[in-house]
Coordinates of C-alpha atoms in Angstrom, one line a residue:
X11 CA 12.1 11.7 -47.4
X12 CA 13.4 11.2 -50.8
X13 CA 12.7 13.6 -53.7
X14 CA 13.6 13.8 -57.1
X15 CA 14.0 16.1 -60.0
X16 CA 14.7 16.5 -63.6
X17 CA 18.4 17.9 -63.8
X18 CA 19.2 18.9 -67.3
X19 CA 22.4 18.2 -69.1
X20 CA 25.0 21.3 -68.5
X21 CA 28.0 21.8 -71.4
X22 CA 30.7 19.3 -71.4
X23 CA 29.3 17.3 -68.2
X24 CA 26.8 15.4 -66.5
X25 CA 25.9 16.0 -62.7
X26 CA 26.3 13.0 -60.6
X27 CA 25.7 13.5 -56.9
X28 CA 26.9 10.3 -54.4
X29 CA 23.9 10.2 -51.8
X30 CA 21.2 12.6 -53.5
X31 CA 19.0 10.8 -56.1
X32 CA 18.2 12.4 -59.2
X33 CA 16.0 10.6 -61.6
X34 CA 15.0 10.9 -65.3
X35 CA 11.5 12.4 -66.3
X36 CA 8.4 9.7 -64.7
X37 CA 10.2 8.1 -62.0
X38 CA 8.2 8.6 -58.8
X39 CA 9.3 6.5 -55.6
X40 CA 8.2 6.1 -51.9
X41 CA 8.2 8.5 -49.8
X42 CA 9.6 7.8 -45.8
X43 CA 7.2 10.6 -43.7
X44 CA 6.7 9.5 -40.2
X45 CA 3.4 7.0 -38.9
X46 CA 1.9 7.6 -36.0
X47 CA -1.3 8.7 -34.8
X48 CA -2.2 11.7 -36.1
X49 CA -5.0 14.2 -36.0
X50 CA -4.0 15.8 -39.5
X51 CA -5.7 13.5 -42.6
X52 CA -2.8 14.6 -45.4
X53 CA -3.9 14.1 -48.6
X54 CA -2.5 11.7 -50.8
X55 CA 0.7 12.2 -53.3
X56 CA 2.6 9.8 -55.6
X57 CA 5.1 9.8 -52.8
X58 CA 3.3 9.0 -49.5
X59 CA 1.0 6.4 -51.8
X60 CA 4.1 3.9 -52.4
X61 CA 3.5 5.4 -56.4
X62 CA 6.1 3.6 -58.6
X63 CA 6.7 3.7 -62.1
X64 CA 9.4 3.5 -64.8
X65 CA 10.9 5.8 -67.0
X66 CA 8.9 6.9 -69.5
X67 CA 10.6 5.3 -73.0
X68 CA 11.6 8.7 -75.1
X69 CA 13.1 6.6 -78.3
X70 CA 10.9 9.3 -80.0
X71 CA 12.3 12.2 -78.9
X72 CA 10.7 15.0 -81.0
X73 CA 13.3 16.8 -83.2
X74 CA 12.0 20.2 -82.9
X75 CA 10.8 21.6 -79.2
X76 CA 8.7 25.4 -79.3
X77 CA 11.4 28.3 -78.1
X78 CA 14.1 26.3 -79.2
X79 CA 16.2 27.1 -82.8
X80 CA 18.1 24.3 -82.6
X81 CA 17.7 20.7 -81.0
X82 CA 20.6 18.4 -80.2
X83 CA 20.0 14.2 -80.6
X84 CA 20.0 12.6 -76.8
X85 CA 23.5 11.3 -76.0
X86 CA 25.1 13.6 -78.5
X87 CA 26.7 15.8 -75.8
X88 CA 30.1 15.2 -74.6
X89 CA 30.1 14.9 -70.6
X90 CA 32.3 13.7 -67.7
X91 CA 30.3 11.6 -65.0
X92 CA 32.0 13.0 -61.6
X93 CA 31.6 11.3 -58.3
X94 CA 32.1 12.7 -55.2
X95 CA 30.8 12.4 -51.6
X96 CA 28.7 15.3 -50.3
X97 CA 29.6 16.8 -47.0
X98 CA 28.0 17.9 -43.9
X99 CA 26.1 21.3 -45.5
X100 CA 26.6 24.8 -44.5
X101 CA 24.9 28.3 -45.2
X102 CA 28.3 30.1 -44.8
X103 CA 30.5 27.9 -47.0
X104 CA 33.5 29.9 -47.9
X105 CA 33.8 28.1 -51.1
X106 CA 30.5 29.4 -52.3
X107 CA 30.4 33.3 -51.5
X108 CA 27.2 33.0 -53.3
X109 CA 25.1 31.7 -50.6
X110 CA 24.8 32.6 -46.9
X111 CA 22.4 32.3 -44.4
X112 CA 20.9 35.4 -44.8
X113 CA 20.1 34.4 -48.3
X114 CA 18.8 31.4 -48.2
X115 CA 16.3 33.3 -45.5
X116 CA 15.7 35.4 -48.3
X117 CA 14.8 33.3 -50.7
X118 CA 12.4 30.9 -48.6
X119 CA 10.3 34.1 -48.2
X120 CA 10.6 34.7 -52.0
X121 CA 9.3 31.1 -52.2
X122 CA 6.5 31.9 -49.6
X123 CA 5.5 34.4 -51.3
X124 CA 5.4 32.7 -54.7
X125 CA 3.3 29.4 -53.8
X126 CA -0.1 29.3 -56.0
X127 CA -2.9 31.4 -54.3
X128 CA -5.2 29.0 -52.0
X129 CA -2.3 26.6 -51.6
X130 CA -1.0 25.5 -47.8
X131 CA 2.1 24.1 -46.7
X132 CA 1.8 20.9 -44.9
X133 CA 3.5 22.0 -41.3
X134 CA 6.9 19.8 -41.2
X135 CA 10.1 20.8 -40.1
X136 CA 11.7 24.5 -41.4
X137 CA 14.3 23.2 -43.7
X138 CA 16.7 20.6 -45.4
X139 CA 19.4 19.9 -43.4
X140 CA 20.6 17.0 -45.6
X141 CA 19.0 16.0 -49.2
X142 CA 15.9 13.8 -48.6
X143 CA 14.6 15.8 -45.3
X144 CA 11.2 16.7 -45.5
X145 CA 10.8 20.5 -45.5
X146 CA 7.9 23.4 -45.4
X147 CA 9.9 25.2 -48.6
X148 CA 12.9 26.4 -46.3
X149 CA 16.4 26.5 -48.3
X150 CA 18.8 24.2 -46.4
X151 CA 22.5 24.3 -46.1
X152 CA 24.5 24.1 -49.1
X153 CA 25.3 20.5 -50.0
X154 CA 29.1 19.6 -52.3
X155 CA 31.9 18.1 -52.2
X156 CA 33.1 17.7 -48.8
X157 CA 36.7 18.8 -50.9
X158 CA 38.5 18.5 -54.2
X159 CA 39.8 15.3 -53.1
X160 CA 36.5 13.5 -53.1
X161 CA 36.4 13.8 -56.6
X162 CA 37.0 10.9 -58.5
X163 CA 37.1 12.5 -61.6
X164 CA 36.5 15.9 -61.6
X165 CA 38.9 16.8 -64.6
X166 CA 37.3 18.0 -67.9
X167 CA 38.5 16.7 -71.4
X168 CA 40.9 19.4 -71.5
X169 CA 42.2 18.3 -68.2
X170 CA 41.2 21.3 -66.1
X171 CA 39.2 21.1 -63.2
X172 CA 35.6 21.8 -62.3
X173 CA 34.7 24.8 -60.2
X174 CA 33.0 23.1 -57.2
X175 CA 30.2 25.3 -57.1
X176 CA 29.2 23.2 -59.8
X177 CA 28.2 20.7 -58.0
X178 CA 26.8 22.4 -54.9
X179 CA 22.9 23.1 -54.3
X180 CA 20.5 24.3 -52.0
X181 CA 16.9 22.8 -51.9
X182 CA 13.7 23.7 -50.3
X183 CA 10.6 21.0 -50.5
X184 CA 7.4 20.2 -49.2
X185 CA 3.8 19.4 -49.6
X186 CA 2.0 21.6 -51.2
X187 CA -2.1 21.4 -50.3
X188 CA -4.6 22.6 -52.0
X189 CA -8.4 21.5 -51.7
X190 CA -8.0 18.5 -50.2
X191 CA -5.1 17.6 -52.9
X192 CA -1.3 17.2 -52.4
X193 CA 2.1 17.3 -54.2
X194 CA 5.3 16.7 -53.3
X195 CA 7.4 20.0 -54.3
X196 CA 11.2 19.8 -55.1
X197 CA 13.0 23.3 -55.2
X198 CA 16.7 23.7 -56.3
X199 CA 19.2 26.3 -56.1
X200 CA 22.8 26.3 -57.4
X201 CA 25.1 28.8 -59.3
X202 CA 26.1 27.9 -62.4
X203 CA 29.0 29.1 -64.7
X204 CA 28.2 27.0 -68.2
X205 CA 25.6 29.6 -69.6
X206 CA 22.6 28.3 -70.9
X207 CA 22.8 24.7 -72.0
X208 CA 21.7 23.5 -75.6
X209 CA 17.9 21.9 -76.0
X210 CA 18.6 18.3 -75.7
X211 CA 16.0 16.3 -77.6
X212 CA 13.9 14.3 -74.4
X213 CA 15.4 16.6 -71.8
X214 CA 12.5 19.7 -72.4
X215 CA 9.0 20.1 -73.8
X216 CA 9.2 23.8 -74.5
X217 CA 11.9 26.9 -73.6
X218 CA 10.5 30.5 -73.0
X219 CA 12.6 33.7 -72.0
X220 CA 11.2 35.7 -69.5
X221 CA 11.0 39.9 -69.1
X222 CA 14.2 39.8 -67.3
X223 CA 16.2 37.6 -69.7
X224 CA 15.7 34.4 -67.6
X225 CA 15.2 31.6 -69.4
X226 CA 12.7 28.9 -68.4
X227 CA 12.6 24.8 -70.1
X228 CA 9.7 23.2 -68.7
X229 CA 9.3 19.1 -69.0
X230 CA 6.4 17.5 -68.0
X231 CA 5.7 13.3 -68.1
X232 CA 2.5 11.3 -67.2
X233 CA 3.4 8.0 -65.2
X234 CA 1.3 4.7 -64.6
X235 CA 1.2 2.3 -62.0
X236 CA -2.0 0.1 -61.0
X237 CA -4.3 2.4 -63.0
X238 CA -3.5 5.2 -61.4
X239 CA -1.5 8.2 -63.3
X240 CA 0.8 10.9 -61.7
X241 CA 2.3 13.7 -63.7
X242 CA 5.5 15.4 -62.8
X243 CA 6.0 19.1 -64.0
X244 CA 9.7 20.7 -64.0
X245 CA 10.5 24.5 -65.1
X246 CA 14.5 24.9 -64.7
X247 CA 15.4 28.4 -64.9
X248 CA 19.2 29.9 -66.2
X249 CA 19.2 33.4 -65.0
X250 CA 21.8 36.0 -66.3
X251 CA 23.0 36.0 -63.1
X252 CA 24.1 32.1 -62.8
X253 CA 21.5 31.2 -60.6
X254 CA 20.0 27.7 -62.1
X255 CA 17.1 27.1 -59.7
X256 CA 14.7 24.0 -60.0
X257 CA 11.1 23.2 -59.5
X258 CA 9.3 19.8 -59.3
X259 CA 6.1 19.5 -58.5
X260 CA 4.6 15.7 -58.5
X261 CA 0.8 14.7 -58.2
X262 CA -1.9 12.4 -58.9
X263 CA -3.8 13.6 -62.4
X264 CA -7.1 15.4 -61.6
X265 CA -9.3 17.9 -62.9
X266 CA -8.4 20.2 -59.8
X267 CA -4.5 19.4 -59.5
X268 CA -2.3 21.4 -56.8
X269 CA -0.1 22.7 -59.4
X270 CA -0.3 23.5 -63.1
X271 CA 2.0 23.8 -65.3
X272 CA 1.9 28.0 -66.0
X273 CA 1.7 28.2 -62.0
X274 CA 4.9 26.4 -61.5
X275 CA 6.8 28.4 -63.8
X276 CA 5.4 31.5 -61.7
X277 CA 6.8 29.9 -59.2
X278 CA 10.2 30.0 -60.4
X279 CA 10.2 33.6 -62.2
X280 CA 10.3 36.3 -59.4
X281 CA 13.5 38.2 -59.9
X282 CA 14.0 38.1 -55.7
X283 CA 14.1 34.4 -56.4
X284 CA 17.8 34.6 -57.4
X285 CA 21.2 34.4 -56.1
X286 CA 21.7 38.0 -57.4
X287 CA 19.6 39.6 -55.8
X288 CA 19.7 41.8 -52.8
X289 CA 18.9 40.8 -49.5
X290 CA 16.4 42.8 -48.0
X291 CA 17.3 44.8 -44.7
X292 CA 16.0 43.1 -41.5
X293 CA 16.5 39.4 -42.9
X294 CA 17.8 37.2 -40.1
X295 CA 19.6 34.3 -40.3
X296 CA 17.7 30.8 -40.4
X297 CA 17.0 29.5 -36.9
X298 CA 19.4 27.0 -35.2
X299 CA 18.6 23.6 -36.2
X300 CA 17.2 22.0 -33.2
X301 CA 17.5 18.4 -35.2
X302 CA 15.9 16.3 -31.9
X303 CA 14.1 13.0 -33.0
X304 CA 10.9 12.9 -30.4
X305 CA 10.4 9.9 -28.0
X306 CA 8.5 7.1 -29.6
X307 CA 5.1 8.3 -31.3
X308 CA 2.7 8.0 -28.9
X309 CA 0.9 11.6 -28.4
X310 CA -1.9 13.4 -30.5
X311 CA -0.1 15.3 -33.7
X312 CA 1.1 18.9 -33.0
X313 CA -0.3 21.3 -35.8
X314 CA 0.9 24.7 -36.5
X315 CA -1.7 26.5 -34.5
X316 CA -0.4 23.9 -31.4
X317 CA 3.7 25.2 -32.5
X318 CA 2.6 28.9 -32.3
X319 CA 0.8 28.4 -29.2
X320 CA 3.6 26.8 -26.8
X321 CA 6.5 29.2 -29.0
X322 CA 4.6 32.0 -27.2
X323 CA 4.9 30.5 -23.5
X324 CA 8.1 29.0 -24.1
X325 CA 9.7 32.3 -25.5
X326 CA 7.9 34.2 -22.1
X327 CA 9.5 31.6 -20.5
X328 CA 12.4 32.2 -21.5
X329 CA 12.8 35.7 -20.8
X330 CA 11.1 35.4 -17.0
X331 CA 14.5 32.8 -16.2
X332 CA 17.3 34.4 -18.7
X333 CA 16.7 38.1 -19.5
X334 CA 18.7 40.1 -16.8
X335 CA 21.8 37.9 -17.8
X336 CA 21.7 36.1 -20.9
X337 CA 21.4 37.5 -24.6
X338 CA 19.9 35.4 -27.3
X339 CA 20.7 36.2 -31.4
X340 CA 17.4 35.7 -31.9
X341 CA 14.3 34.4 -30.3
X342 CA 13.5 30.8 -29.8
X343 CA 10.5 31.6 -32.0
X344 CA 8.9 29.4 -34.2
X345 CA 9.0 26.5 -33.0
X346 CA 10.1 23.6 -35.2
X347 CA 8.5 20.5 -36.1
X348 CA 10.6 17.2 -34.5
X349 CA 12.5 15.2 -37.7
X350 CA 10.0 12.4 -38.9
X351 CA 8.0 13.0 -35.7
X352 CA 4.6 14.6 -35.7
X353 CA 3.6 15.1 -32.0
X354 CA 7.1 16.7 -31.2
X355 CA 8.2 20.2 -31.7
X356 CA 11.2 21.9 -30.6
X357 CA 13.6 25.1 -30.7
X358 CA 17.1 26.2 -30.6
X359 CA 18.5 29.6 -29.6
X360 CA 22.3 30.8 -29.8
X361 CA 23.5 32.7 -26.6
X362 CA 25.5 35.5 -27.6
X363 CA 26.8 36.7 -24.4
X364 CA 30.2 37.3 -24.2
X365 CA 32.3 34.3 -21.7
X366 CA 28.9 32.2 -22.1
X367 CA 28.2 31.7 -26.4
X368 CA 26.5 28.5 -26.5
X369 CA 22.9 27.1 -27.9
X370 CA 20.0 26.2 -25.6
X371 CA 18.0 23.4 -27.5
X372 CA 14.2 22.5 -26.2
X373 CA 12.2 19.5 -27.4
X374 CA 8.7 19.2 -26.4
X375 CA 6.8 15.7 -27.0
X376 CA 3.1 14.6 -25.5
X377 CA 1.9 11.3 -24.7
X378 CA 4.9 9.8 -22.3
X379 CA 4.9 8.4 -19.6
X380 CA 6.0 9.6 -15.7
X381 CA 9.3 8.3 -15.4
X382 CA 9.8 6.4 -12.1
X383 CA 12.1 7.3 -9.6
X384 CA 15.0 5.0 -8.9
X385 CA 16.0 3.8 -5.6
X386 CA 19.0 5.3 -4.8
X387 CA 20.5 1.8 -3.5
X388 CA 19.9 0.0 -6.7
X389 CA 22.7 -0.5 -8.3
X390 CA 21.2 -0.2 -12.1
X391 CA 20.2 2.7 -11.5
X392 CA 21.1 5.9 -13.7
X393 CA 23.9 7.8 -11.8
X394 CA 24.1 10.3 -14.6
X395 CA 20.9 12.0 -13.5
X396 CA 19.3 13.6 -9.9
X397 CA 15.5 12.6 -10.3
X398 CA 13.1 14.3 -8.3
X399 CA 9.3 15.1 -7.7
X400 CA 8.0 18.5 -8.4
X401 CA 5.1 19.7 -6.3
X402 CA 2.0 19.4 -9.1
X403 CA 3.7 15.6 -9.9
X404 CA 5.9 16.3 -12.4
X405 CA 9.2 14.4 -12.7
X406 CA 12.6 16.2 -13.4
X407 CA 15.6 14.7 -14.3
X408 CA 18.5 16.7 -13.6
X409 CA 21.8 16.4 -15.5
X410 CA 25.2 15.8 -13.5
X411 CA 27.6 16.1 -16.0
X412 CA 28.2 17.2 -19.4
X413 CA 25.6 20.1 -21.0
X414 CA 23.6 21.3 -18.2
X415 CA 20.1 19.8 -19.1
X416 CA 16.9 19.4 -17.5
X417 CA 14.1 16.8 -18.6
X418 CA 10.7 17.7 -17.1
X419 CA 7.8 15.0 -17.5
X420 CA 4.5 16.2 -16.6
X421 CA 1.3 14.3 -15.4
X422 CA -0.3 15.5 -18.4
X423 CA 2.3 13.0 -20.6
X424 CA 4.0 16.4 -21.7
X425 CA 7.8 15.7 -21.8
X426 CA 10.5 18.8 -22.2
X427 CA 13.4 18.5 -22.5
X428 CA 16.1 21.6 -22.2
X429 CA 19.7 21.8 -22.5
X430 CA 22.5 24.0 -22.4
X431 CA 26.3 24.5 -24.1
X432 CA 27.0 27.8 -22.8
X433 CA 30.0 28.4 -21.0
X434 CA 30.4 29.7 -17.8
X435 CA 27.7 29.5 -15.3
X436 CA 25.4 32.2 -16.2
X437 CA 22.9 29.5 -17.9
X438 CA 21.9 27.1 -14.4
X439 CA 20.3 23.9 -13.9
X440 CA 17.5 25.9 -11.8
X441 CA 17.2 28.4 -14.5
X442 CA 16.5 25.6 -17.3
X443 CA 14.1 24.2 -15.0
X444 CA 12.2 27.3 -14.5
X445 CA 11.5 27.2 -17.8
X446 CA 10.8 23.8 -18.2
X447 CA 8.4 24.4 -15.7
X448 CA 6.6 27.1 -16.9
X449 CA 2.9 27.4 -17.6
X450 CA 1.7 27.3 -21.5
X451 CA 3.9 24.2 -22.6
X452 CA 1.3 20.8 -22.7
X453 CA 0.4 19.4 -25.6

């Protein structure tokens, strides 16, 4: 999905990013989450609704803002617009030492933890692996330049160049529920090295300093479209320790609204909440990305309860077929949400065994159909693949080259699908199938 946020203006430049959209205050677009049947009724947000509306006009920009001493005119800064193309994303970046993916584990618990008591998190997949993902408030990868080269201006006035951690991020978002309500959350990370940027006139409604020394502008605008209003809220905090991190909450106005104004900038004050601080013993790593779009949507919706349920089997599964010879990082536990598919959920595991490091990647969908099995003298048929019958009906397709994978198709319309990049031959067909197999897995 697409999000947006208020950035505001840093000393001597202006953020651009090539392929992530940031908007001024007010502007509230369409939001891209998968259709399909589903058993979940979500509640409405400006994004899922098709919401639209312009820019608020701030031509009367107030010349004094509370917890500010001075205010600057709009467009009275100097700044350098900087283009650049974003690359793939990674936790372990050796260009920003700052994040890892230990931390960014870190910090989506610190976010857990700080959501609004009586809120839930709509259940979507764990993180952003690209800007515009949908998310349940799980840091992604870092996003920047891909290199210094993709920069087509990256030189200040003075003709020295930017520090690309400037212009790297990591976000978290979701929907946020609470009574029936929704918003669409937005949260930002990034280090930053230009201190604490001067009180642009339009750019904030107030600026507070917390205990700590943090200190917190918070913006909020009222749109309009077809009678209906949405507000957008943004706290942006500049901690002492160069983190600059970014919440955006967006809703429909209400007398109960998800997300006030006070709560949000609780949501952004916890001292765990920053690049600083230390991670705490025990934190793993983020799971592997299992990034498997699900067959066409055609089963019932898979809720968390559903997730937790086959993670259980499947990581029992696992262990019957794998223990004696195969050593995982971490479990296959929790299982993830397909991308843009509700009734698909799936799981990725790294093998750490010496001679046979690989990742094992299992996608579960409901609602498909039993394959059928080709005659073996037609010469359309897929020679890529041994398909057999399994004694309760099931169909498996068995891979014959490439990863070793196994695609089991149950009478129930229960399709999973496992594969395999390990190396050696520790990690079988037959062993893949054995799970695949196993009981516990139907939607």
């Amino acid at each position: 999905m697409i999000r947006f946020g208020v950035f505001g203006r840093q000393p001597k430049i202006f953020w651009v990013f090539v392929a992530v959209v940031l908007v001024a205050v007010g502007v509230i677009v369409v939001d891209s989450r998968a259709t399909g049947p589903t058993e979940v009724a979500l509640p409405e947000t400006p994004a899922s609704s098709g919401f639209s509306a312009s820019s608020r006009d701030q031509s009367g920009a107030p010349t004094s803002i509370p917890g500010c001493d001075a205010v600057v005119a709009s467009g009275s800064e100097s700044f350098v617009g900087v283009i650049f193309q974003l690359g793939d994303g990674s936790y372990d970046d050796p260009r920003y030492p700052w994040f890892s993916g230990r931390k960014a584990t870190a910090l989506s618990d610190a976010l857990a933890s700080a959501l609004p008591a009586g809120t839930a998190i709509e259940f979507a997949t764990p993180g952003t692996a690209a800007f515009g993902t949908e998310s349940a408030f799980r840091f992604g990868p870092v996003q920047g330049p891909m290199s210094d080269g993709s920069m087509s201006d990256g030189s200040m006035d003075d003709g020295s160049v930017h520090d690309l951690s400037m212009f790297a991020s990591s976000t978290a978002a979701g929907l946020l529920i609470r009574d029936g309500r929704g918003a669409d959350v937005t949260v930002t990370i990034s280090k930053s090295t230009g201190g604490v940027p001067p009180c642009v006139a339009g750019d904030l409604d107030s600026r507070q300093v917390t205990a700590d020394g943090a200190v917190v502008d918070t913006k909020e605008a009222i749109s309009e479209d077809g009678g209906r209003r949405a507000v957008t809220r943004t706290a942006i905090v500049h901690a002492l320790d160069g983190t600059m991190l970014q919440a955006s909450a967006s809703q429909f106005v209400s007398p109960n609204e998800v997300m006030s104004m006070d709560e949000l900038i609780s949501l952004v004050s916890p001292s765990d909440l920053r690049l600083g601080a230390p991670i705490p013993d025990g934190t793993r790593p983020p799971p592997v990305p299992c990034d498997r779009l699900g067959e066409a949507q055609a089963g019932p919706a898979v809720n968390r309860a559903d997730a937790d349920r086959i993670g259980l089997a499947l990581e029992q599964a696992r262990i019957r077929a794998l223990r004696a010879v195969i050593a995982f990082e971490q479990p296959l536990t929790p299982m993830q949400r397909g991308a843009f598919a509700d009734d698909t959920v799936c799981a990725a595991g790294r093998i750490v065994t010496p001679g046979s490091e690989g990742v094992v990647t299992v996608s579960i969908t409901g609602g498909q159909p039993l394959p059928e099995i080709p005659d073996k003298y037609d010469p359309a048929a897929d020679r890529s693949v041994y398909t057999v019958r399994l004694p309760d009906g099931s169909i498996s397709e068995r891979s014959k080259f490439g990863a070793r994978t196994v695609t089991v198709t149950r009478p129930s319309g229960t399709r999973i699908c496992i594969s395999s990049t390990s190396a050696g031959e520790l990690v079988t067909v037959g062993n893949l199938e054995s799970i695949a197999t196993a009981p516990g897995l139907d939607l």
